Amino acid sequence: MSKILHYYILSDSVGDTALKVARSALAQFPEARTKLHRHNFVNDTDALNDILQEAAALDGLVFITIADNQLAKYVERFCIETGLICYNLIQPFVLEIQRRLEVEPSEIAGAQHELSDAYFKRIEAIEFCIQYDDGRDPSGMDEAEIIIIGISRTGKTPLSMYLGTLGYKVLNIPLIPENEPPVELFKTDKKKIIGLTNDPYTINRLRETRMIEYGMDSGTRYASIKRVEEELNFADELYRQLDCPVINVVDRSIEESATIILDIMNMPVRYN
Amino acid sequence: MSKILHYYILSDSVGDTALKVARSALAQFPEARTKLHRHNFVNDTDALNDILQEAAALDGLVFITIADNQLAKYVERFCIETGLICYNLIQPFVLEIQRRLEVEPSEIAGAQHELSDAYFKRIEAIEFCIQYDDGRDPSGMDEAEIIIIGISRTGKTPLSMYLGTLGYKVLNIPLIPENEPPVELFKTDKKKIIGLTNDPYTINRLRETRMIEYGMDSGTRYASIKRVEEELNFADELYRQLDCPVINVVDRSIEESATIILDIMNMPVRYN
């Protein structure tokens, strides 16, 4: 397969909705050779025309999110005239919603811009997640919306930070057999607690990598499969005691684990 | 306007592509009353049937990402029979790509699942961002891919963490007129540096809020407009000296600022 698929992301705003759709579709073709052409904040027909001409010449696949009605119409005409295939990933849905609700759309590009209150809340959540990362301070448990526990290298930190960027206050606690978990864990609302687990071999590989990065011998006790299994047993026992849901993060993306957590906790969707 | 628009997100994977599209469109109707019905990891026709029946009864708008061809066909038939409007946000694009590339799609639900290498890299990036947050350690500048500088409350931390979840190693340095910026800043590759600025009144409001949260008087020098302007002038002077691009984050979402940074730096898109 030698053909390159050129794909265009064209938006009068950031364009990440269109990008997400294009990448979801392209993910079905892991072997495909593709080239991304991304153009954000396009807001006049001249700029649009240049990009579309190039796309047509390269037989590109065009994904657009253009909220401005005039610009969208311009693209539509161009495509009819040239046979370019172009998916508008906002207009058709906006028109259908408009028909149903009988209200006019704002047509403001990137109407997703956050109100300052939402922005403040996200900042606060991210700062919370950093402050209470890695068991730094168990006293935040009551304020936390989600408490993630797990042994080293089960992905507590990345998951917490990702949830933080979505606006959730997450505190995470590392589990170590030699240390008693903080007493606050047994006093807080159990519904907020999520246990992470992972395949022992994956954890072991992650630990070996970490040891090498630290310039240490990868054959330490920390990175031995026997030790990992011992720690996982300790964690399982605690999860049973706390009666908390457990997520196995093996082969899951950060987004996927995050979605599962929000589903389990029946949390509203915030920013996405 | 009293009508509620019910919208359904239905996926044989996480469903966040469909959710992103639906929310982009709905953002054009800030006053609309909407109710989200989200169903992830749906993988049999019985479950699908129950959800679609409910959606039809509520005259819902359905956004789906179903990679499995049999399930997608089932939905299609259901919609033809009942007149339900349903947007498949993956199949049409997959079919078009398949036609062009002449290869079969994997049809694996959530083919976006990360390979372990990509997952490891994201973990590493997020951990880097935490380790080098808020000027904790300027020695990471050479390893950093992006260096964000700015005065207090310009949003360095949330932006760094968000970029971290996208897989970028970001280091950020707070600017304070009384402190010399770290010497490493003048020795590192200048192309990596981004200055943040913001409207003085917004910064002031953020600082007042922070003071109140800390249980302190909001009328401190830190939160006075004169002080904020003094700091902003100091930062502007440094930005000129470093000749670095400056982003005004006022009224921008975290995603928008992040996109602008990646555009300026001509960085490849990683995870989105």
Coordinates of C-alpha atoms in Angstrom, one line a residue:
Chain A
M1 CA 0.0 0.0 0.0
S2 CA 1.8 3.1 -1.2
K3 CA -1.0 5.6 -1.5
I4 CA -1.0 8.5 1.0
L5 CA -4.3 9.7 2.3
H6 CA -4.2 13.4 2.8
Y7 CA -6.8 14.6 5.3
Y8 CA -7.7 18.2 6.1
I9 CA -9.0 19.6 9.3
L10 CA -10.5 23.0 8.7
S11 CA -12.2 25.1 11.3
D12 CA -13.1 28.6 12.1
S13 CA -12.2 27.6 15.7
V14 CA -9.8 25.1 17.2
G15 CA -10.8 22.2 15.0
D16 CA -10.3 19.5 17.6
T17 CA -13.8 18.1 17.2
A18 CA -13.1 17.4 13.5
L19 CA -9.7 16.1 14.3
K20 CA -11.1 13.6 16.9
V21 CA -13.6 12.3 14.3
A22 CA -11.0 11.9 11.6
R23 CA -8.6 10.1 13.9
S24 CA -11.3 7.8 15.1
A25 CA -12.0 6.8 11.6
L26 CA -8.4 6.5 10.6
A27 CA -7.7 4.4 13.7
Q28 CA -9.5 1.6 11.8
F29 CA -6.7 1.6 9.3
P30 CA -3.6 1.2 11.5
E31 CA -1.4 0.5 8.4
A32 CA -2.6 3.4 6.4
R33 CA -0.1 6.1 5.4
T34 CA -1.7 9.4 6.1
K35 CA -0.8 13.1 6.1
L36 CA -2.7 15.6 8.3
H37 CA -3.2 19.2 7.1
R38 CA -4.6 21.2 9.9
H39 CA -5.9 24.8 9.5
N40 CA -7.4 26.5 12.5
F41 CA -9.2 29.8 12.9
V42 CA -9.9 30.2 9.2
N43 CA -12.3 33.0 8.9
D44 CA -12.4 34.3 5.3
T45 CA -13.2 32.9 2.0
D46 CA -9.8 33.7 0.5
A47 CA -8.0 31.5 3.0
L48 CA -10.6 28.9 2.7
N49 CA -10.3 28.9 -1.1
D50 CA -6.6 28.3 -1.1
I51 CA -6.9 25.4 1.3
L52 CA -9.7 23.8 -0.6
Q53 CA -7.9 24.1 -3.9
E54 CA -4.9 22.3 -2.4
A55 CA -7.2 19.6 -0.9
A56 CA -8.8 19.1 -4.3
A57 CA -5.5 18.8 -6.0
L58 CA -4.3 16.2 -3.5
D59 CA -7.6 14.4 -3.6
G60 CA -7.8 15.0 0.2
L61 CA -10.6 14.1 2.6
V62 CA -11.8 17.2 4.3
F63 CA -13.3 17.4 7.8
I64 CA -14.6 20.8 8.8
T65 CA -16.2 22.4 11.8
I66 CA -17.3 25.8 10.5
A67 CA -20.0 27.5 12.5
D68 CA -20.3 30.6 10.3
N69 CA -23.2 30.0 7.9
Q70 CA -21.7 32.0 5.1
L71 CA -18.3 30.3 5.2
A72 CA -20.0 26.9 5.4
K73 CA -22.1 27.7 2.3
Y74 CA -18.9 28.7 0.5
V75 CA -17.4 25.3 1.2
E76 CA -20.5 23.6 0.1
R77 CA -20.5 25.3 -3.3
F78 CA -16.9 24.6 -3.8
C79 CA -17.4 20.9 -3.1
I80 CA -20.4 20.7 -5.5
E81 CA -18.3 22.3 -8.2
T82 CA -15.2 20.3 -7.8
G83 CA -16.4 17.0 -6.5
L84 CA -14.4 17.3 -3.3
I85 CA -15.6 15.2 -0.4
C86 CA -16.0 17.3 2.7
Y87 CA -17.7 16.4 5.9
N88 CA -19.1 19.3 7.9
L89 CA -19.1 18.0 11.5
I90 CA -21.2 20.7 13.0
Q91 CA -23.6 22.3 10.5
P92 CA -26.0 19.3 9.9
F93 CA -26.4 18.7 13.6
V94 CA -26.9 22.4 14.3
L95 CA -29.6 22.7 11.6
E96 CA -31.4 19.6 13.0
I97 CA -31.3 21.0 16.6
Q98 CA -32.5 24.3 15.3
R99 CA -35.4 22.7 13.6
R100 CA -36.4 20.8 16.7
L101 CA -35.9 23.6 19.2
E102 CA -37.1 26.4 17.0
V103 CA -34.3 28.7 18.1
E104 CA -31.5 30.3 16.2
P105 CA -27.9 29.0 16.6
S106 CA -25.4 31.5 17.9
E107 CA -23.1 30.9 14.8
I108 CA -20.2 31.9 17.0
A109 CA -17.1 30.0 16.0
G110 CA -16.0 27.9 18.9
A111 CA -19.1 28.6 20.9
Q112 CA -17.5 26.1 23.2
H113 CA -15.3 28.8 24.7
E114 CA -15.6 28.4 28.3
L115 CA -17.4 30.8 30.5
S116 CA -14.9 32.1 33.1
D117 CA -16.6 30.2 35.9
A118 CA -16.1 26.9 34.1
Y119 CA -12.5 27.9 33.4
F120 CA -11.9 28.7 37.1
K121 CA -13.4 25.4 38.2
R122 CA -11.1 23.5 35.9
I123 CA -8.0 25.3 37.1
E124 CA -9.1 24.6 40.6
A125 CA -9.6 20.9 39.9
I126 CA -6.2 20.5 38.2
E127 CA -4.5 22.3 41.0
F128 CA -6.3 20.0 43.5
C129 CA -5.1 16.9 41.6
I130 CA -1.5 18.1 41.8
Q131 CA -1.7 19.0 45.4
Y132 CA -3.1 15.7 46.4
D133 CA -1.2 13.5 44.0
D134 CA 0.6 10.4 45.2
G135 CA -0.6 10.5 48.8
R136 CA 1.0 13.9 49.5
D137 CA -1.8 14.9 51.8
P138 CA -4.7 12.5 52.7
S139 CA -6.5 15.4 54.4
G140 CA -8.0 16.3 51.1
M141 CA -10.2 13.2 51.0
D142 CA -13.4 14.9 52.1
E143 CA -13.0 17.6 49.4
A144 CA -12.0 15.1 46.7
E145 CA -14.7 13.9 44.4
I146 CA -12.8 10.7 43.4
I147 CA -10.2 8.8 45.3
I148 CA -7.9 6.5 43.3
I149 CA -5.9 3.9 45.1
G150 CA -3.4 1.4 43.7
I151 CA 0.1 0.1 43.9
S152 CA 3.0 1.8 42.1
R153 CA 2.8 1.9 38.3
T154 CA -1.0 1.2 38.0
G155 CA -1.4 4.7 36.4
K156 CA -2.9 6.6 39.3
T157 CA -1.2 9.9 38.4
P158 CA -2.0 10.2 34.7
L159 CA -5.6 9.1 35.3
S160 CA -6.0 11.7 38.1
M161 CA -4.5 14.5 36.0
Y162 CA -6.7 13.6 33.0
L163 CA -9.8 13.7 35.2
G164 CA -8.5 17.0 36.6
T165 CA -8.4 18.5 33.1
L166 CA -12.1 17.4 32.8
G167 CA -12.8 19.3 36.0
Y168 CA -12.9 16.6 38.7
K169 CA -11.0 16.9 42.0
V170 CA -9.1 13.6 42.3
L171 CA -6.9 12.5 45.1
N172 CA -4.7 9.4 44.8
I173 CA -3.0 7.2 47.3
P174 CA -0.2 4.7 46.6
L175 CA -0.6 1.4 48.2
I176 CA 2.5 -0.3 49.8
P177 CA 2.2 -3.5 51.8
E178 CA 4.7 -2.2 54.4
N179 CA 2.7 1.0 55.1
E180 CA -0.7 1.2 56.6
P181 CA -3.1 3.1 54.3
P182 CA -4.0 6.5 55.7
V183 CA -6.8 6.3 58.3
E184 CA -8.8 8.9 56.4
L185 CA -9.4 6.2 53.7
F186 CA -11.5 4.2 56.1
K187 CA -13.5 7.3 57.3
T188 CA -14.3 8.9 54.0
D189 CA -17.3 8.3 51.8
K190 CA -16.6 4.8 50.4
K191 CA -18.5 5.6 47.2
K192 CA -15.7 7.9 46.0
I193 CA -13.0 5.2 46.1
I194 CA -11.8 3.4 43.0
G195 CA -9.1 0.7 43.1
L196 CA -6.8 0.2 40.1
T197 CA -5.2 -3.0 39.2
N198 CA -3.1 -4.2 36.3
D199 CA -1.5 -7.3 34.9
P200 CA 1.6 -8.1 37.0
Y201 CA 3.8 -8.5 33.9
T202 CA 2.9 -5.1 32.6
I203 CA 3.5 -3.5 36.0
N204 CA 6.9 -5.3 36.1
R205 CA 7.8 -4.0 32.7
L206 CA 6.9 -0.4 33.7
R207 CA 8.9 -0.7 36.9
E208 CA 12.0 -2.1 35.1
T209 CA 11.8 0.8 32.6
R210 CA 11.6 3.2 35.5
M211 CA 14.6 1.7 37.3
I212 CA 16.6 2.0 34.1
E213 CA 15.5 5.7 33.7
Y214 CA 16.7 6.3 37.3
G215 CA 20.0 4.8 36.3
M216 CA 19.5 1.8 38.6
D217 CA 19.6 -1.9 38.1
S218 CA 16.4 -3.2 36.6
G219 CA 16.7 -6.4 38.6
T220 CA 15.8 -4.8 42.0
R221 CA 13.2 -6.3 44.3
Y222 CA 10.8 -3.4 43.3
A223 CA 10.8 -4.7 39.8
S224 CA 10.5 -8.4 40.5
I225 CA 7.4 -10.3 39.5
K226 CA 7.2 -11.9 42.9
R227 CA 7.1 -8.5 44.6
V228 CA 4.5 -7.2 42.2
E229 CA 2.3 -10.1 42.9
E230 CA 2.7 -9.7 46.6
E231 CA 1.7 -6.0 46.3
L232 CA -1.3 -6.8 44.1
N233 CA -2.5 -9.4 46.6
F234 CA -2.2 -6.8 49.3
A235 CA -4.2 -4.3 47.2
D236 CA -6.9 -6.9 46.3
E237 CA -7.4 -7.6 50.0
L238 CA -7.8 -3.9 50.7
Y239 CA -10.2 -3.5 47.8
R240 CA -12.3 -6.3 49.3
Q241 CA -12.2 -4.7 52.7
L242 CA -13.3 -1.3 51.3
D243 CA -15.7 -3.0 49.0
C244 CA -14.7 -0.6 46.2
P245 CA -15.0 -1.0 42.4
V246 CA -11.8 -2.2 40.8
I247 CA -10.6 -1.2 37.3
N248 CA -8.1 -3.3 35.5
V249 CA -6.2 -0.7 33.4
V250 CA -4.4 -3.2 31.3
D251 CA -4.8 -2.4 27.5
R252 CA -7.0 0.6 28.3
S253 CA -6.3 4.1 27.3
I254 CA -6.4 6.8 29.9
E255 CA -9.6 8.2 28.4
E256 CA -11.2 4.7 28.6
S257 CA -10.4 4.2 32.2
A258 CA -11.6 7.7 33.0
T259 CA -14.9 7.1 31.2
I260 CA -15.4 3.8 33.2
I261 CA -14.8 5.7 36.5
L262 CA -17.2 8.4 35.6
D263 CA -19.8 5.8 34.6
I264 CA -19.4 3.8 37.8
M265 CA -19.7 7.0 39.9
N266 CA -22.6 8.2 37.8
M267 CA -20.8 11.5 37.4
P268 CA -22.1 14.1 35.0
V269 CA -20.0 14.9 32.0
R270 CA -18.2 18.1 32.4
Y271 CA -15.6 19.2 29.8
N272 CA -14.8 17.0 26.9
Chain B
M1 CA -38.5 27.5 25.4
S2 CA -39.7 24.6 27.4
K3 CA -38.9 21.6 25.2
I4 CA -36.1 19.4 26.3
L5 CA -33.8 17.9 23.6
H6 CA -32.8 14.4 24.5
Y7 CA -29.6 13.4 23.0
Y8 CA -28.1 9.9 22.9
I9 CA -24.5 8.9 22.8
L10 CA -24.2 5.3 21.8
S11 CA -20.9 3.5 21.2
D12 CA -19.4 0.1 21.1
S13 CA -16.4 1.9 22.7
V14 CA -16.0 4.9 24.9
G15 CA -18.1 7.2 22.9
D16 CA -16.2 10.4 23.4
T17 CA -15.9 11.2 19.7
A18 CA -19.6 11.3 19.4
L19 CA -20.0 13.2 22.6
K20 CA -17.5 15.8 21.4
V21 CA -19.5 16.3 18.2
A22 CA -22.8 16.5 20.0
R23 CA -21.5 19.1 22.4
S24 CA -20.0 21.2 19.7
A25 CA -23.3 21.4 18.0
L26 CA -25.2 22.0 21.2
A27 CA -22.8 24.8 22.2
Q28 CA -24.5 26.9 19.5
F29 CA -27.6 26.8 21.6
P30 CA -26.5 28.0 25.0
E31 CA -30.1 28.4 26.2
A32 CA -31.3 25.0 25.2
R33 CA -32.5 22.6 27.7
T34 CA -30.9 19.2 27.0
K35 CA -30.6 15.8 28.5
L36 CA -27.7 13.5 27.8
H37 CA -28.2 9.8 27.6
R38 CA -24.9 8.1 27.3
H39 CA -24.4 4.4 26.7
N40 CA -20.8 3.1 26.2
F41 CA -19.5 -0.3 25.3
V42 CA -22.8 -1.5 23.8
N43 CA -22.0 -4.7 21.9
D44 CA -25.2 -6.6 21.3
T45 CA -28.4 -5.9 19.4
D46 CA -30.7 -6.5 22.4
A47 CA -29.0 -3.7 24.4
L48 CA -29.0 -1.5 21.3
N49 CA -32.7 -2.2 20.7
D50 CA -33.7 -1.1 24.2
I51 CA -31.8 2.2 23.9
L52 CA -33.1 3.0 20.4
Q53 CA -36.7 2.2 21.4
E54 CA -36.3 4.7 24.3
A55 CA -34.7 7.3 22.0
A56 CA -37.5 7.0 19.5
A57 CA -40.1 7.4 22.2
L58 CA -38.4 10.5 23.5
D59 CA -37.8 11.8 19.9
G60 CA -34.1 11.9 20.8
L61 CA -31.3 12.9 18.6
V62 CA -28.8 10.0 18.4
F63 CA -25.1 10.2 17.8
I64 CA -23.3 6.9 17.5
T65 CA -19.8 5.6 17.0
I66 CA -20.2 2.0 16.2
A67 CA -17.3 0.3 14.5
D68 CA -18.9 -3.1 14.2
N69 CA -20.5 -3.4 10.8
Q70 CA -23.3 -5.8 11.9
L71 CA -24.3 -3.5 14.8
A72 CA -24.2 -0.4 12.6
K73 CA -26.4 -2.1 10.1
Y74 CA -28.9 -3.0 12.8
V75 CA -29.1 0.7 13.9
E76 CA -29.6 1.7 10.3
R77 CA -32.5 -0.6 9.8
F78 CA -34.1 0.5 13.0
C79 CA -33.9 4.1 12.0
I80 CA -35.3 3.5 8.5
E81 CA -38.2 1.7 10.1
T82 CA -39.0 4.2 12.8
G83 CA -37.8 7.5 11.3
L84 CA -35.4 8.0 14.1
I85 CA -32.6 10.4 13.2
C86 CA -29.2 9.0 14.0
Y87 CA -25.8 10.2 13.0
N88 CA -23.0 7.6 12.7
L89 CA -19.8 9.5 13.3
I90 CA -17.5 6.8 12.2
Q91 CA -18.9 4.4 9.6
P92 CA -19.4 6.9 6.7
F93 CA -15.8 8.1 7.0
V94 CA -14.4 4.6 7.4
L95 CA -16.2 3.5 4.3
E96 CA -14.9 6.4 2.3
I97 CA -11.3 5.8 3.5
Q98 CA -11.7 2.1 2.7
R99 CA -12.8 3.0 -0.8
R100 CA -9.8 5.2 -1.3
L101 CA -7.1 3.1 0.3
E102 CA -8.6 -0.2 -0.9
V103 CA -7.9 -1.9 2.5
E104 CA -10.3 -3.4 5.0
P105 CA -11.0 -1.5 8.3
S106 CA -10.2 -3.4 11.4
E107 CA -13.8 -3.0 12.7
I108 CA -12.3 -3.3 16.2
A109 CA -14.4 -1.1 18.5
G110 CA -12.3 1.6 20.0
A111 CA -9.4 0.9 17.6
Q112 CA -8.1 4.0 19.3
H113 CA -6.8 1.9 22.2
E114 CA -3.3 2.9 22.7
L115 CA -0.4 0.7 22.0
S116 CA 1.6 0.3 25.2
D117 CA 4.4 2.5 23.9
A118 CA 2.1 5.4 23.4
Y119 CA 0.6 4.9 26.8
F120 CA 4.0 4.8 28.4
K121 CA 5.0 8.0 26.7
R122 CA 1.9 9.8 27.9
I123 CA 2.5 8.6 31.5
E124 CA 6.0 9.9 31.2
A125 CA 4.9 13.3 29.9
I126 CA 2.3 13.8 32.6
E127 CA 4.9 12.9 35.3
F128 CA 7.4 15.2 33.7
C129 CA 4.8 18.1 33.8
I130 CA 4.2 17.5 37.5
Q131 CA 7.8 17.2 38.4
Y132 CA 8.7 20.4 36.6
D133 CA 5.5 22.4 37.5
D134 CA 5.8 25.9 39.0
G135 CA 9.5 26.3 38.7
R136 CA 10.2 23.4 41.0
D137 CA 13.3 22.4 39.0
P138 CA 14.7 24.5 36.1
S139 CA 17.2 21.7 35.3
G140 CA 14.6 20.0 33.2
M141 CA 14.6 22.7 30.6
D142 CA 16.7 20.8 28.1
E143 CA 14.5 17.7 28.3
A144 CA 11.3 19.8 28.1
E145 CA 9.6 20.2 24.8
I146 CA 7.7 23.3 25.8
I147 CA 8.6 25.9 28.4
I148 CA 5.8 28.1 29.6
I149 CA 6.5 31.3 31.5
G150 CA 4.2 33.8 33.1
I151 CA 3.2 35.6 36.3
S152 CA 1.0 34.1 38.9
R153 CA -2.5 33.2 37.7
T154 CA -1.9 33.2 34.0
G155 CA -2.8 29.6 33.9
K156 CA 0.6 28.0 33.4
T157 CA -0.2 24.9 35.5
P158 CA -3.5 23.8 33.9
L159 CA -2.1 24.4 30.4
S160 CA 1.0 22.4 31.2
M161 CA -1.0 19.5 32.6
Y162 CA -3.4 19.5 29.6
L163 CA -0.5 19.4 27.2
G164 CA 0.9 16.6 29.4
T165 CA -2.2 14.5 28.9
L166 CA -1.6 15.1 25.1
G167 CA 1.9 13.6 25.5
Y168 CA 4.1 16.7 25.7
K169 CA 6.8 17.4 28.2
V170 CA 6.1 20.8 29.6
L171 CA 8.1 22.8 32.2
N172 CA 6.7 26.0 33.6
I173 CA 8.3 28.9 35.4
P174 CA 6.5 31.5 37.4
L175 CA 7.8 35.1 36.9
I176 CA 8.2 37.4 39.9
P177 CA 9.7 40.8 39.5
E178 CA 11.7 40.4 42.7
N179 CA 13.3 37.1 41.6
E180 CA 15.7 36.7 38.7
P181 CA 14.4 34.1 36.2
P182 CA 16.5 30.9 36.3
V183 CA 19.7 31.2 34.3
E184 CA 18.8 28.1 32.4
L185 CA 16.0 30.1 30.7
F186 CA 18.6 32.2 28.8
K187 CA 20.7 29.2 27.9
T188 CA 18.0 26.8 26.6
D189 CA 16.6 26.6 23.0
K190 CA 14.5 29.8 22.8
K191 CA 12.2 28.2 20.3
K192 CA 10.6 26.2 23.1
I193 CA 9.6 29.2 25.2
I194 CA 6.1 30.6 25.3
G195 CA 5.0 33.6 27.4
L196 CA 1.5 33.8 28.8
T197 CA -0.3 37.0 29.5
N198 CA -3.8 37.9 30.5
D199 CA -6.0 40.9 31.2
P200 CA -4.9 42.5 34.5
Y201 CA -8.5 42.6 35.8
T202 CA -9.0 38.9 35.2
I203 CA -5.7 38.1 36.9
N204 CA -6.7 40.3 39.8
R205 CA -10.1 38.6 40.2
L206 CA -8.4 35.2 40.1
R207 CA -5.9 36.3 42.8
E208 CA -8.7 37.7 45.0
T209 CA -10.5 34.4 44.8
R210 CA -7.3 32.5 45.7
M211 CA -6.7 34.8 48.7
I212 CA -10.2 34.1 49.9
E213 CA -9.8 30.4 49.5
Y214 CA -6.6 30.5 51.5
G215 CA -8.6 32.3 54.2
M216 CA -6.7 35.5 53.7
D217 CA -7.8 39.1 53.1
S218 CA -8.6 39.6 49.4
G219 CA -7.1 43.1 49.7
T220 CA -3.5 42.1 49.8
R221 CA -0.8 43.6 47.7
Y222 CA -0.6 40.4 45.7
A223 CA -4.2 40.9 44.6
S224 CA -4.0 44.7 43.8
I225 CA -4.4 45.9 40.2
K226 CA -1.3 48.0 40.6
R227 CA 0.8 45.1 41.6
V228 CA -0.6 42.9 38.7
E229 CA 0.3 45.6 36.2
E230 CA 3.8 45.9 37.6
E231 CA 4.2 42.2 37.2
L232 CA 2.8 42.2 33.7
N233 CA 5.2 44.9 32.7
F234 CA 8.1 42.9 34.1
A235 CA 6.9 39.9 32.1
D236 CA 6.5 41.8 28.9
E237 CA 10.0 43.1 29.2
L238 CA 11.3 39.6 29.6
Y239 CA 9.3 38.3 26.7
R240 CA 10.8 41.0 24.5
Q241 CA 14.3 40.1 25.7
L242 CA 13.7 36.4 25.0
D243 CA 11.9 37.3 21.8
C244 CA 9.3 34.6 22.5
P245 CA 5.8 34.3 21.3
V246 CA 3.2 35.5 23.8
I247 CA -0.3 34.1 24.2
N248 CA -3.1 36.2 25.8
V249 CA -5.2 33.5 27.5
V250 CA -8.1 35.8 28.3
D251 CA -11.4 34.3 27.2
R252 CA -9.6 31.3 25.8
S253 CA -10.3 27.7 26.9
I254 CA -7.4 25.5 27.9
E255 CA -7.8 23.5 24.7
E256 CA -7.7 26.7 22.6
S257 CA -4.5 28.0 24.2
A258 CA -2.9 24.5 23.9
T259 CA -3.8 24.4 20.2
I260 CA -2.3 27.8 19.6
I261 CA 0.9 26.7 21.3
L262 CA 1.2 23.5 19.3
D263 CA 0.5 25.5 16.1
I264 CA 3.2 28.1 16.9
M265 CA 5.7 25.4 17.7
N266 CA 4.7 23.4 14.7
M267 CA 4.3 20.3 16.9
P268 CA 2.7 17.2 15.6
V269 CA -0.6 16.2 16.9
R270 CA -0.3 13.3 19.4
Y271 CA -3.3 12.2 21.3
N272 CA -6.6 13.9 21.1

